[in-house]
Amino acid sequence: MEFLGYRRPDGTVGVRNLVALIPAGRCANEMACRIADETGTGVHPLLHNQPCVHVGPDNDAARRVLAGMGQNPNVAAAIVLGVGCDSISAVELAADIAASCKPVEVLTIEREGDYDTVVTKGIRFAKQMKGDAALLQREPFDLSELKLAVKCGGSDTTSALGCNPVAGWAVDQVVDAGGTAVFSETAELIGAEHIVARRGITPEVGQKILDAVARMDKRIFDAGVDILGSEPTPGNIKGGLTSIEEKSLGAIAKSGSRPLMDVIAWGEKLPGKGLYFMDGSANTPQMALGLAASGAQLMTFGYGGGLPSRFRGMPASSLGNLPILPVIKIVSSPHVKSELDYFDVYAGTIIEGLESVAQVGQRLLNEIIAVASGKPSKVELAPRYREVLEMWRVGPVF
């Protein structure tokens, strides 16, 4: 099995060929938008909410994620923008991205002297980068070069029967072909963590799963709250799910059945081949941001049905503003057939008794290869709107 992609200077393979405008802090978002407005398609501002008042580990994680987005193989070139007083140095962030050997420029008001000069130079650099990227040609690559992220949302009683096992089947095929897959959502392991831990390639890896869930449990306990009301969500409950354990058992099905190689931090780069778990938020925008930073080239997103499948965007997500991570949408419920024009793969045939998980899984794998080779997914075809990407924060804000 092969897909058509772009070989990057560091040896990775992109499935998209974009120029990224990366603000070092949220104050530079405006300049990124101005530059993007003047340069058109193919140049994307990766707007985010990183402020100056985060501390310690949260700043470190944000820098890792911003660098990871710039290093993502779907980015052909990047421009880092800053004011000069940002808590994350634009110069240092640009150096992090330049380690991937792709073209990188850095522009700050402090270095250039004023706002207008940053924008003017940014437009010039972006147009040049866009032109250079347009000269690159796709070439065939083995499926072993693929890094697939998997996520679910809008879960209901059909999720564990349709979209999630279908995604898991595709994950197994990618891993068996020598590729890489990653899943996340630590809160959605609660009650099923022992099952995932048994898949650790070593006892130490299994213990990392248990430790990650224990840390999440402690955060919930220390906050003096009950996770019920958040997990399952009100939408999950309307869809028939009754407990976090029930939701977790369905959610882990999207990880397939292959051994778990390791547990990585939110936004950490995928270290090798095989299946990985990212210890991170279950909130879609924050989790997708971490997966994009890991180096994943595309993501599947499985819906059960219900109300979340009836709006046209992604659940609670700014994925429309994250073009470096194309999303393939799967839906399970036969009750939402009126919405199928907005999904890439329909898995309700399993519920209807018309197809097996493997048959729908093969359709999903075919779609993964097609999207990796340049076919626009339904999310990519939808009108874009700008919404900031959300950093995951665990520390205080002052």
C-alpha positions as YAML, in Angstrom:
chain: A
units: angstrom
residues:
- id: 1
  name: MET
  ca: [0.00, 0.00, 0.00]
- id: 2
  name: GLU
  ca: [1.27, 3.42, -0.97]
- id: 3
  name: PHE
  ca: [0.24, 7.06, -0.73]
- id: 4
  name: LEU
  ca: [1.51, 10.15, -2.56]
- id: 5
  name: GLY
  ca: [3.33, 12.66, -0.37]
- id: 6
  name: TYR
  ca: [6.12, 15.22, -0.13]
- id: 7
  name: ARG
  ca: [9.57, 14.24, 1.12]
- id: 8
  name: ARG
  ca: [10.91, 16.80, 3.61]
- id: 9
  name: PRO
  ca: [14.60, 17.63, 4.20]
- id: 10
  name: ASP
  ca: [14.59, 15.82, 7.57]
- id: 11
  name: GLY
  ca: [13.35, 12.59, 5.95]
- id: 12
  name: THR
  ca: [9.71, 12.87, 7.05]
- id: 13
  name: VAL
  ca: [6.83, 12.82, 4.57]
- id: 14
  name: GLY
  ca: [4.06, 15.40, 4.32]
- id: 15
  name: VAL
  ca: [0.58, 14.82, 2.95]
- id: 16
  name: ARG
  ca: [-0.11, 18.56, 2.66]
- id: 17
  name: ASN
  ca: [2.22, 21.35, 1.49]
- id: 18
  name: LEU
  ca: [1.44, 24.46, 3.52]
- id: 19
  name: VAL
  ca: [3.18, 27.62, 4.66]
- id: 20
  name: ALA
  ca: [2.53, 28.16, 8.38]
- id: 21
  name: LEU
  ca: [2.42, 31.51, 10.15]
- id: 22
  name: ILE
  ca: [3.16, 30.76, 13.81]
- id: 23
  name: PRO
  ca: [2.72, 33.47, 16.47]
- id: 24
  name: ALA
  ca: [5.09, 33.05, 19.42]
- id: 25
  name: GLY
  ca: [2.32, 34.48, 21.62]
- id: 26
  name: ARG
  ca: [-1.30, 35.43, 21.16]
- id: 27
  name: CYS
  ca: [-0.40, 39.12, 20.78]
- id: 28
  name: ALA
  ca: [1.11, 38.27, 17.37]
- id: 29
  name: ASN
  ca: [-2.10, 36.64, 16.08]
- id: 30
  name: GLU
  ca: [-3.19, 39.89, 14.46]
- id: 31
  name: MET
  ca: [-0.01, 40.15, 12.37]
- id: 32
  name: ALA
  ca: [-0.41, 36.53, 11.26]
- id: 33
  name: CYS
  ca: [-3.95, 37.26, 10.05]
- id: 34
  name: ARG
  ca: [-2.85, 40.37, 8.18]
- id: 35
  name: ILE
  ca: [-0.13, 38.43, 6.35]
- id: 36
  name: ALA
  ca: [-2.48, 35.52, 5.54]
- id: 37
  name: ASP
  ca: [-5.13, 37.88, 4.17]
- id: 38
  name: GLU
  ca: [-2.61, 39.29, 1.69]
- id: 39
  name: THR
  ca: [-1.16, 35.95, 0.54]
- id: 40
  name: GLY
  ca: [-4.24, 33.76, 0.03]
- id: 41
  name: THR
  ca: [-4.59, 29.99, -0.14]
- id: 42
  name: GLY
  ca: [-1.73, 27.81, 1.00]
- id: 43
  name: VAL
  ca: [-0.61, 30.26, 3.72]
- id: 44
  name: HIS
  ca: [-2.24, 29.60, 7.09]
- id: 45
  name: PRO
  ca: [-2.12, 31.53, 10.38]
- id: 46
  name: LEU
  ca: [-1.98, 29.05, 13.28]
- id: 47
  name: LEU
  ca: [-3.67, 31.33, 15.80]
- id: 48
  name: HIS
  ca: [-3.56, 30.30, 19.46]
- id: 49
  name: ASN
  ca: [-4.26, 31.54, 22.98]
- id: 50
  name: GLN
  ca: [-0.79, 31.31, 24.60]
- id: 51
  name: PRO
  ca: [-0.47, 34.39, 26.87]
- id: 52
  name: CYS
  ca: [2.40, 35.93, 28.83]
- id: 53
  name: VAL
  ca: [0.97, 34.80, 32.18]
- id: 54
  name: HIS
  ca: [1.51, 31.06, 31.94]
- id: 55
  name: VAL
  ca: [4.39, 29.70, 33.99]
- id: 56
  name: GLY
  ca: [6.90, 26.86, 34.13]
- id: 57
  name: PRO
  ca: [5.70, 23.59, 32.63]
- id: 58
  name: ASP
  ca: [2.83, 25.25, 30.74]
- id: 59
  name: ASN
  ca: [5.24, 27.54, 28.89]
- id: 60
  name: ASP
  ca: [7.53, 24.59, 28.17]
- id: 61
  name: ALA
  ca: [4.61, 22.56, 26.81]
- id: 62
  name: ALA
  ca: [3.41, 25.48, 24.66]
- id: 63
  name: ARG
  ca: [6.85, 25.96, 23.15]
- id: 64
  name: ARG
  ca: [7.04, 22.21, 22.43]
- id: 65
  name: VAL
  ca: [3.64, 22.32, 20.72]
- id: 66
  name: LEU
  ca: [4.35, 25.45, 18.66]
- id: 67
  name: ALA
  ca: [7.67, 23.99, 17.54]
- id: 68
  name: GLY
  ca: [5.99, 20.68, 16.77]
- id: 69
  name: MET
  ca: [3.42, 22.38, 14.56]
- id: 70
  name: GLY
  ca: [6.18, 24.09, 12.61]
- id: 71
  name: GLN
  ca: [8.10, 20.80, 12.34]
- id: 72
  name: ASN
  ca: [5.01, 18.86, 11.23]
- id: 73
  name: PRO
  ca: [5.78, 17.34, 7.81]
- id: 74
  name: ASN
  ca: [2.63, 18.91, 6.33]
- id: 75
  name: VAL
  ca: [4.35, 22.30, 6.74]
- id: 76
  name: ALA
  ca: [6.69, 23.12, 3.85]
- id: 77
  name: ALA
  ca: [7.95, 26.36, 5.40]
- id: 78
  name: ALA
  ca: [7.19, 28.56, 8.40]
- id: 79
  name: ILE
  ca: [7.31, 32.16, 9.54]
- id: 80
  name: VAL
  ca: [7.46, 32.78, 13.30]
- id: 81
  name: LEU
  ca: [5.98, 36.09, 14.44]
- id: 82
  name: GLY
  ca: [6.40, 37.90, 17.73]
- id: 83
  name: VAL
  ca: [6.25, 41.21, 19.50]
- id: 84
  name: GLY
  ca: [9.60, 40.82, 21.27]
- id: 85
  name: CYS
  ca: [8.32, 40.62, 24.83]
- id: 86
  name: ASP
  ca: [6.57, 37.27, 24.33]
- id: 87
  name: SER
  ca: [6.98, 34.67, 27.09]
- id: 88
  name: ILE
  ca: [8.16, 32.25, 24.39]
- id: 89
  name: SER
  ca: [11.04, 33.69, 22.40]
- id: 90
  name: ALA
  ca: [10.18, 33.89, 18.70]
- id: 91
  name: VAL
  ca: [13.88, 33.58, 17.85]
- id: 92
  name: GLU
  ca: [14.28, 30.42, 19.92]
- id: 93
  name: LEU
  ca: [11.03, 28.98, 18.58]
- id: 94
  name: ALA
  ca: [12.22, 29.57, 15.00]
- id: 95
  name: ALA
  ca: [15.46, 27.78, 15.84]
- id: 96
  name: ASP
  ca: [13.47, 24.81, 17.15]
- id: 97
  name: ILE
  ca: [11.54, 24.61, 13.87]
- id: 98
  name: ALA
  ca: [14.67, 25.11, 11.76]
- id: 99
  name: ALA
  ca: [16.06, 21.88, 13.28]
- id: 100
  name: SER
  ca: [13.77, 20.12, 10.78]
- id: 101
  name: CYS
  ca: [15.83, 21.73, 7.97]
- id: 102
  name: LYS
  ca: [12.82, 23.43, 6.36]
- id: 103
  name: PRO
  ca: [12.82, 27.15, 5.44]
- id: 104
  name: VAL
  ca: [12.02, 29.31, 8.49]
- id: 105
  name: GLU
  ca: [11.92, 33.08, 8.97]
- id: 106
  name: VAL
  ca: [11.43, 35.02, 12.20]
- id: 107
  name: LEU
  ca: [9.94, 38.51, 12.43]
- id: 108
  name: THR
  ca: [9.33, 40.55, 15.59]
- id: 109
  name: ILE
  ca: [8.38, 44.16, 16.19]
- id: 110
  name: GLU
  ca: [11.42, 44.51, 18.43]
- id: 111
  name: ARG
  ca: [13.84, 43.39, 15.72]
- id: 112
  name: GLU
  ca: [12.15, 45.05, 12.74]
- id: 113
  name: GLY
  ca: [11.31, 48.30, 14.48]
- id: 114
  name: ASP
  ca: [7.56, 48.50, 13.92]
- id: 115
  name: TYR
  ca: [4.39, 46.54, 13.20]
- id: 116
  name: ASP
  ca: [4.03, 47.53, 9.54]
- id: 117
  name: THR
  ca: [7.55, 46.35, 8.68]
- id: 118
  name: VAL
  ca: [6.79, 42.94, 10.20]
- id: 119
  name: VAL
  ca: [3.65, 42.63, 8.10]
- id: 120
  name: THR
  ca: [5.29, 43.88, 4.90]
- id: 121
  name: LYS
  ca: [8.26, 41.52, 5.24]
- id: 122
  name: GLY
  ca: [5.96, 38.69, 6.29]
- id: 123
  name: ILE
  ca: [3.90, 39.08, 3.12]
- id: 124
  name: ARG
  ca: [7.05, 39.02, 1.00]
- id: 125
  name: PHE
  ca: [8.48, 35.95, 2.74]
- id: 126
  name: ALA
  ca: [5.13, 34.12, 2.63]
- id: 127
  name: LYS
  ca: [4.67, 34.70, -1.10]
- id: 128
  name: GLN
  ca: [8.19, 33.43, -1.79]
- id: 129
  name: MET
  ca: [7.67, 30.35, 0.41]
- id: 130
  name: LYS
  ca: [4.31, 29.65, -1.19]
- id: 131
  name: GLY
  ca: [5.87, 29.81, -4.65]
- id: 132
  name: ASP
  ca: [8.72, 27.50, -3.65]
- id: 133
  name: ALA
  ca: [6.29, 25.01, -2.08]
- id: 134
  name: ALA
  ca: [4.21, 24.96, -5.29]
- id: 135
  name: LEU
  ca: [7.22, 23.60, -7.17]
- id: 136
  name: LEU
  ca: [7.36, 20.46, -5.01]
- id: 137
  name: GLN
  ca: [5.83, 17.29, -6.49]
- id: 138
  name: ARG
  ca: [4.13, 14.37, -4.79]
- id: 139
  name: GLU
  ca: [5.82, 11.00, -5.03]
- id: 140
  name: PRO
  ca: [4.82, 7.50, -3.86]
- id: 141
  name: PHE
  ca: [5.64, 6.36, -0.33]
- id: 142
  name: ASP
  ca: [5.04, 3.14, 1.54]
- id: 143
  name: LEU
  ca: [2.36, 3.11, 4.24]
- id: 144
  name: SER
  ca: [5.18, 2.72, 6.77]
- id: 145
  name: GLU
  ca: [5.75, 6.49, 6.37]
- id: 146
  name: LEU
  ca: [2.24, 7.29, 7.64]
- id: 147
  name: LYS
  ca: [1.57, 8.71, 11.13]
- id: 148
  name: LEU
  ca: [-2.14, 8.42, 11.88]
- id: 149
  name: ALA
  ca: [-3.91, 10.06, 14.82]
- id: 150
  name: VAL
  ca: [-7.32, 8.81, 15.96]
- id: 151
  name: LYS
  ca: [-9.98, 10.67, 17.96]
- id: 152
  name: CYS
  ca: [-13.65, 10.20, 18.77]
- id: 153
  name: GLY
  ca: [-16.38, 12.61, 19.82]
- id: 154
  name: GLY
  ca: [-20.12, 12.96, 19.97]
- id: 155
  name: SER
  ca: [-20.08, 9.41, 21.36]
- id: 156
  name: ASP
  ca: [-23.28, 7.42, 21.78]
- id: 157
  name: THR
  ca: [-24.29, 3.77, 22.00]
- id: 158
  name: THR
  ca: [-23.27, 3.16, 18.37]
- id: 159
  name: SER
  ca: [-19.70, 4.41, 18.83]
- id: 160
  name: ALA
  ca: [-18.42, 1.19, 20.37]
- id: 161
  name: LEU
  ca: [-20.08, -0.83, 17.58]
- id: 162
  name: GLY
  ca: [-19.26, 1.30, 14.55]
- id: 163
  name: CYS
  ca: [-16.84, 4.21, 14.20]
- id: 164
  name: ASN
  ca: [-14.40, 3.27, 16.98]
- id: 165
  name: PRO
  ca: [-13.72, -0.38, 16.07]
- id: 166
  name: VAL
  ca: [-13.53, 0.69, 12.42]
- id: 167
  name: ALA
  ca: [-10.83, 3.24, 13.31]
- id: 168
  name: GLY
  ca: [-9.11, 0.56, 15.40]
- id: 169
  name: TRP
  ca: [-9.10, -1.82, 12.43]
- id: 170
  name: ALA
  ca: [-7.41, 0.84, 10.31]
- id: 171
  name: VAL
  ca: [-4.89, 1.54, 13.08]
- id: 172
  name: ASP
  ca: [-3.94, -2.15, 13.11]
- id: 173
  name: GLN
  ca: [-3.36, -2.13, 9.34]
- id: 174
  name: VAL
  ca: [-1.16, 0.98, 9.52]
- id: 175
  name: VAL
  ca: [0.88, -0.46, 12.40]
- id: 176
  name: ASP
  ca: [1.20, -3.86, 10.67]
- id: 177
  name: ALA
  ca: [2.49, -2.06, 7.56]
- id: 178
  name: GLY
  ca: [5.29, -0.52, 9.64]
- id: 179
  name: GLY
  ca: [3.57, 2.83, 10.19]
- id: 180
  name: THR
  ca: [2.69, 4.80, 13.29]
- id: 181
  name: ALA
  ca: [-0.56, 5.55, 15.12]
- id: 182
  name: VAL
  ca: [-1.35, 7.65, 18.17]
- id: 183
  name: PHE
  ca: [-4.43, 8.11, 20.35]
- id: 184
  name: SER
  ca: [-5.04, 10.25, 23.42]
- id: 185
  name: GLU
  ca: [-7.74, 11.43, 25.87]
- id: 186
  name: THR
  ca: [-6.52, 10.37, 29.31]
- id: 187
  name: ALA
  ca: [-9.86, 11.07, 30.99]
- id: 188
  name: GLU
  ca: [-11.44, 8.62, 28.55]
- id: 189
  name: LEU
  ca: [-9.29, 5.77, 29.79]
- id: 190
  name: ILE
  ca: [-10.79, 5.97, 33.27]
- id: 191
  name: GLY
  ca: [-12.34, 2.63, 34.13]
- id: 192
  name: ALA
  ca: [-10.65, 0.88, 31.20]
- id: 193
  name: GLU
  ca: [-7.02, 1.80, 31.88]
- id: 194
  name: HIS
  ca: [-6.18, -1.74, 33.04]
- id: 195
  name: ILE
  ca: [-7.19, -3.10, 29.62]
- id: 196
  name: VAL
  ca: [-4.92, -0.67, 27.77]
- id: 197
  name: ALA
  ca: [-2.11, -1.21, 30.28]
- id: 198
  name: ARG
  ca: [-2.07, -4.94, 29.49]
- id: 199
  name: ARG
  ca: [-1.14, -4.01, 25.90]
- id: 200
  name: GLY
  ca: [2.07, -2.28, 26.97]
- id: 201
  name: ILE
  ca: [5.04, -3.77, 25.16]
- id: 202
  name: THR
  ca: [6.77, -3.92, 28.55]
- id: 203
  name: PRO
  ca: [5.43, -3.80, 32.12]
- id: 204
  name: GLU
  ca: [6.96, -0.33, 32.42]
- id: 205
  name: VAL
  ca: [4.88, 0.95, 29.50]
- id: 206
  name: GLY
  ca: [1.76, -0.54, 31.04]
- id: 207
  name: GLN
  ca: [2.55, 1.20, 34.30]
- id: 208
  name: LYS
  ca: [2.86, 4.53, 32.46]
- id: 209
  name: ILE
  ca: [-0.78, 4.15, 31.40]
- id: 210
  name: LEU
  ca: [-1.87, 3.48, 34.97]
- id: 211
  name: ASP
  ca: [0.22, 6.42, 36.21]
- id: 212
  name: ALA
  ca: [-1.28, 8.80, 33.63]
- id: 213
  name: VAL
  ca: [-4.82, 7.91, 34.70]
- id: 214
  name: ALA
  ca: [-3.85, 8.15, 38.37]
- id: 215
  name: ARG
  ca: [-2.55, 11.68, 37.80]
- id: 216
  name: MET
  ca: [-5.80, 12.61, 36.06]
- id: 217
  name: ASP
  ca: [-7.81, 11.11, 38.92]
- id: 218
  name: LYS
  ca: [-5.76, 13.13, 41.41]
- id: 219
  name: ARG
  ca: [-6.35, 16.38, 39.50]
- id: 220
  name: ILE
  ca: [-10.09, 15.71, 39.60]
- id: 221
  name: PHE
  ca: [-9.97, 14.84, 43.32]
- id: 222
  name: ASP
  ca: [-7.81, 17.85, 44.19]
- id: 223
  name: ALA
  ca: [-10.28, 20.14, 42.42]
- id: 224
  name: GLY
  ca: [-13.06, 18.82, 44.63]
- id: 225
  name: VAL
  ca: [-15.30, 17.94, 41.72]
- id: 226
  name: ASP
  ca: [-16.95, 14.85, 40.28]
- id: 227
  name: ILE
  ca: [-16.04, 13.97, 36.71]
- id: 228
  name: LEU
  ca: [-19.69, 13.05, 36.10]
- id: 229
  name: GLY
  ca: [-21.22, 15.91, 34.14]
- id: 230
  name: SER
  ca: [-18.02, 16.27, 32.17]
- id: 231
  name: GLU
  ca: [-17.48, 12.60, 31.37]
- id: 232
  name: PRO
  ca: [-19.84, 11.44, 29.99]
- id: 233
  name: THR
  ca: [-20.85, 14.78, 28.51]
- id: 234
  name: PRO
  ca: [-24.49, 15.87, 28.31]
- id: 235
  name: GLY
  ca: [-24.40, 14.91, 24.62]
- id: 236
  name: ASN
  ca: [-23.06, 11.45, 25.47]
- id: 237
  name: ILE
  ca: [-25.87, 10.97, 27.99]
- id: 238
  name: LYS
  ca: [-28.49, 12.03, 25.44]
- id: 239
  name: GLY
  ca: [-26.92, 9.40, 23.16]
- id: 240
  name: GLY
  ca: [-27.49, 6.67, 25.74]
- id: 241
  name: LEU
  ca: [-24.15, 6.40, 27.56]
- id: 242
  name: THR
  ca: [-24.54, 6.07, 31.32]
- id: 243
  name: SER
  ca: [-21.05, 6.01, 32.85]
- id: 244
  name: ILE
  ca: [-17.42, 6.96, 32.25]
- id: 245
  name: GLU
  ca: [-16.54, 3.25, 32.18]
- id: 246
  name: GLU
  ca: [-19.05, 2.64, 29.39]
- id: 247
  name: LYS
  ca: [-17.67, 5.59, 27.41]
- id: 248
  name: SER
  ca: [-14.05, 4.53, 27.99]
- id: 249
  name: LEU
  ca: [-14.63, 0.97, 26.85]
- id: 250
  name: GLY
  ca: [-15.99, 2.32, 23.58]
- id: 251
  name: ALA
  ca: [-13.28, 4.96, 23.24]
- id: 252
  name: ILE
  ca: [-10.34, 2.55, 23.55]
- id: 253
  name: ALA
  ca: [-11.69, 0.49, 20.63]
- id: 254
  name: LYS
  ca: [-10.30, 3.15, 18.26]
- id: 255
  name: SER
  ca: [-6.76, 2.19, 19.32]
- id: 256
  name: GLY
  ca: [-7.01, -1.23, 17.70]
- id: 257
  name: SER
  ca: [-5.39, -4.28, 19.22]
- id: 258
  name: ARG
  ca: [-1.65, -3.96, 18.66]
- id: 259
  name: PRO
  ca: [0.97, -3.60, 21.43]
- id: 260
  name: LEU
  ca: [1.44, -0.15, 22.94]
- id: 261
  name: MET
  ca: [5.01, 1.06, 22.38]
- id: 262
  name: ASP
  ca: [5.06, 3.96, 24.86]
- id: 263
  name: VAL
  ca: [3.26, 6.86, 26.50]
- id: 264
  name: ILE
  ca: [4.28, 10.35, 25.34]
- id: 265
  name: ALA
  ca: [3.58, 13.79, 26.75]
- id: 266
  name: TRP
  ca: [1.11, 16.23, 25.22]
- id: 267
  name: GLY
  ca: [2.64, 17.61, 22.04]
- id: 268
  name: GLU
  ca: [5.72, 15.37, 22.23]
- id: 269
  name: LYS
  ca: [7.12, 14.16, 18.93]
- id: 270
  name: LEU
  ca: [6.34, 10.54, 18.05]
- id: 271
  name: PRO
  ca: [9.60, 8.69, 18.78]
- id: 272
  name: GLY
  ca: [9.27, 5.69, 16.49]
- id: 273
  name: LYS
  ca: [7.02, 3.22, 14.70]
- id: 274
  name: GLY
  ca: [4.01, 1.44, 16.16]
- id: 275
  name: LEU
  ca: [1.18, 2.50, 18.47]
- id: 276
  name: TYR
  ca: [1.53, 5.30, 21.06]
- id: 277
  name: PHE
  ca: [-0.67, 6.94, 23.67]
- id: 278
  name: MET
  ca: [-0.45, 10.69, 24.27]
- id: 279
  name: ASP
  ca: [-1.15, 11.71, 27.86]
- id: 280
  name: GLY
  ca: [-3.34, 14.74, 27.33]
- id: 281
  name: SER
  ca: [-6.68, 16.47, 27.41]
- id: 282
  name: ALA
  ca: [-9.93, 14.93, 26.22]
- id: 283
  name: ASN
  ca: [-10.99, 18.38, 25.00]
- id: 284
  name: THR
  ca: [-10.94, 18.21, 21.21]
- id: 285
  name: PRO
  ca: [-9.09, 21.49, 20.42]
- id: 286
  name: GLN
  ca: [-6.32, 20.87, 22.93]
- id: 287
  name: MET
  ca: [-5.94, 17.23, 22.02]
- id: 288
  name: ALA
  ca: [-5.87, 17.84, 18.28]
- id: 289
  name: LEU
  ca: [-3.22, 20.53, 18.81]
- id: 290
  name: GLY
  ca: [-1.05, 18.04, 20.68]
- id: 291
  name: LEU
  ca: [-1.52, 15.40, 17.98]
- id: 292
  name: ALA
  ca: [-0.57, 17.84, 15.23]
- id: 293
  name: ALA
  ca: [2.57, 18.72, 17.17]
- id: 294
  name: SER
  ca: [3.46, 15.03, 17.50]
- id: 295
  name: GLY
  ca: [4.05, 14.85, 13.74]
- id: 296
  name: ALA
  ca: [0.82, 13.08, 12.79]
- id: 297
  name: GLN
  ca: [-0.04, 13.84, 9.16]
- id: 298
  name: LEU
  ca: [-3.79, 13.20, 9.40]
- id: 299
  name: MET
  ca: [-6.49, 12.19, 11.86]
- id: 300
  name: THR
  ca: [-9.70, 10.18, 11.88]
- id: 301
  name: PHE
  ca: [-12.57, 11.51, 13.97]
- id: 302
  name: GLY
  ca: [-15.35, 9.07, 14.81]
- id: 303
  name: TYR
  ca: [-18.87, 10.22, 15.72]
- id: 304
  name: GLY
  ca: [-21.62, 8.09, 17.12]
- id: 305
  name: GLY
  ca: [-24.56, 10.26, 16.16]
- id: 306
  name: GLY
  ca: [-27.00, 12.48, 17.98]
- id: 307
  name: LEU
  ca: [-26.86, 16.27, 18.07]
- id: 308
  name: PRO
  ca: [-23.05, 16.63, 17.63]
- id: 309
  name: SER
  ca: [-23.30, 14.97, 14.20]
- id: 310
  name: ARG
  ca: [-25.88, 17.51, 13.06]
- id: 311
  name: PHE
  ca: [-23.71, 20.60, 13.03]
- id: 312
  name: ARG
  ca: [-21.23, 21.08, 10.25]
- id: 313
  name: GLY
  ca: [-18.02, 21.77, 12.11]
- id: 314
  name: MET
  ca: [-16.10, 19.62, 14.57]
- id: 315
  name: PRO
  ca: [-17.33, 19.12, 18.16]
- id: 316
  name: ALA
  ca: [-15.98, 21.89, 20.44]
- id: 317
  name: SER
  ca: [-13.10, 22.28, 18.06]
- id: 318
  name: SER
  ca: [-11.06, 24.77, 16.14]
- id: 319
  name: LEU
  ca: [-9.91, 22.06, 13.72]
- id: 320
  name: GLY
  ca: [-11.07, 24.23, 10.85]
- id: 321
  name: ASN
  ca: [-8.16, 26.48, 11.79]
- id: 322
  name: LEU
  ca: [-5.67, 23.60, 11.98]
- id: 323
  name: PRO
  ca: [-5.08, 22.78, 8.32]
- id: 324
  name: ILE
  ca: [-1.82, 20.98, 9.08]
- id: 325
  name: LEU
  ca: [-3.89, 18.06, 10.40]
- id: 326
  name: PRO
  ca: [-6.50, 16.95, 7.81]
- id: 327
  name: VAL
  ca: [-9.45, 15.18, 9.45]
- id: 328
  name: ILE
  ca: [-11.45, 12.23, 8.12]
- id: 329
  name: LYS
  ca: [-14.91, 12.12, 9.70]
- id: 330
  name: ILE
  ca: [-16.63, 8.79, 10.42]
- id: 331
  name: VAL
  ca: [-20.23, 8.44, 11.64]
- id: 332
  name: SER
  ca: [-21.98, 5.36, 13.05]
- id: 333
  name: SER
  ca: [-25.64, 6.09, 13.68]
- id: 334
  name: PRO
  ca: [-28.19, 5.14, 11.01]
- id: 335
  name: HIS
  ca: [-30.38, 7.95, 12.40]
- id: 336
  name: VAL
  ca: [-28.22, 10.69, 10.86]
- id: 337
  name: LYS
  ca: [-28.29, 9.68, 7.20]
- id: 338
  name: SER
  ca: [-29.47, 13.17, 6.30]
- id: 339
  name: GLU
  ca: [-26.00, 14.41, 7.32]
- id: 340
  name: LEU
  ca: [-23.89, 11.96, 5.34]
- id: 341
  name: ASP
  ca: [-22.81, 14.61, 2.84]
- id: 342
  name: TYR
  ca: [-20.70, 16.07, 5.66]
- id: 343
  name: PHE
  ca: [-18.93, 12.82, 6.56]
- id: 344
  name: ASP
  ca: [-16.20, 10.91, 4.75]
- id: 345
  name: VAL
  ca: [-17.09, 7.38, 5.88]
- id: 346
  name: TYR
  ca: [-20.43, 5.93, 7.01]
- id: 347
  name: ALA
  ca: [-20.08, 3.06, 9.50]
- id: 348
  name: GLY
  ca: [-23.81, 2.65, 10.18]
- id: 349
  name: THR
  ca: [-23.89, -0.31, 7.79]
- id: 350
  name: ILE
  ca: [-22.38, -2.33, 10.67]
- id: 351
  name: ILE
  ca: [-25.35, -1.41, 12.88]
- id: 352
  name: GLU
  ca: [-27.69, -2.25, 10.01]
- id: 353
  name: GLY
  ca: [-26.08, -5.67, 9.53]
- id: 354
  name: LEU
  ca: [-24.95, -4.90, 5.98]
- id: 355
  name: GLU
  ca: [-21.15, -4.84, 6.47]
- id: 356
  name: SER
  ca: [-18.56, -6.11, 8.91]
- id: 357
  name: VAL
  ca: [-16.08, -3.98, 10.84]
- id: 358
  name: ALA
  ca: [-13.34, -5.20, 8.49]
- id: 359
  name: GLN
  ca: [-15.31, -4.20, 5.39]
- id: 360
  name: VAL
  ca: [-15.96, -0.68, 6.66]
- id: 361
  name: GLY
  ca: [-12.40, -0.58, 7.98]
- id: 362
  name: GLN
  ca: [-11.11, -1.26, 4.48]
- id: 363
  name: ARG
  ca: [-13.23, 1.59, 3.15]
- id: 364
  name: LEU
  ca: [-11.75, 3.84, 5.85]
- id: 365
  name: LEU
  ca: [-8.21, 2.74, 5.03]
- id: 366
  name: ASN
  ca: [-8.84, 3.46, 1.35]
- id: 367
  name: GLU
  ca: [-10.06, 6.93, 2.32]
- id: 368
  name: ILE
  ca: [-7.00, 7.49, 4.53]
- id: 369
  name: ILE
  ca: [-4.72, 6.67, 1.60]
- id: 370
  name: ALA
  ca: [-6.74, 8.92, -0.73]
- id: 371
  name: VAL
  ca: [-6.69, 11.88, 1.68]
- id: 372
  name: ALA
  ca: [-3.00, 11.32, 2.37]
- id: 373
  name: SER
  ca: [-2.47, 11.46, -1.40]
- id: 374
  name: GLY
  ca: [-4.18, 14.83, -1.73]
- id: 375
  name: LYS
  ca: [-7.94, 14.23, -1.80]
- id: 376
  name: PRO
  ca: [-9.61, 16.96, 0.30]
- id: 377
  name: SER
  ca: [-11.53, 15.66, 3.29]
- id: 378
  name: LYS
  ca: [-15.00, 17.01, 4.06]
- id: 379
  name: VAL
  ca: [-13.57, 19.25, 6.77]
- id: 380
  name: GLU
  ca: [-11.07, 20.69, 4.30]
- id: 381
  name: LEU
  ca: [-13.85, 21.43, 1.82]
- id: 382
  name: ALA
  ca: [-15.97, 23.24, 4.40]
- id: 383
  name: PRO
  ca: [-15.82, 27.05, 4.63]
- id: 384
  name: ARG
  ca: [-13.08, 28.05, 7.04]
- id: 385
  name: TYR
  ca: [-13.49, 30.38, 9.95]
- id: 386
  name: ARG
  ca: [-10.82, 31.62, 12.32]
- id: 387
  name: GLU
  ca: [-10.84, 30.41, 15.90]
- id: 388
  name: VAL
  ca: [-7.80, 30.29, 18.12]
- id: 389
  name: LEU
  ca: [-6.16, 26.98, 18.97]
- id: 390
  name: GLU
  ca: [-6.31, 26.20, 22.69]
- id: 391
  name: MET
  ca: [-3.23, 25.34, 24.74]
- id: 392
  name: TRP
  ca: [-3.65, 22.70, 27.44]
- id: 393
  name: ARG
  ca: [-2.89, 24.26, 30.81]
- id: 394
  name: VAL
  ca: [-2.29, 22.42, 34.08]
- id: 395
  name: GLY
  ca: [-0.73, 25.22, 36.17]
- id: 396
  name: PRO
  ca: [-1.99, 28.55, 37.52]
- id: 397
  name: VAL
  ca: [-2.63, 31.70, 35.48]
- id: 398
  name: PHE
  ca: [-1.83, 35.03, 37.06]
...
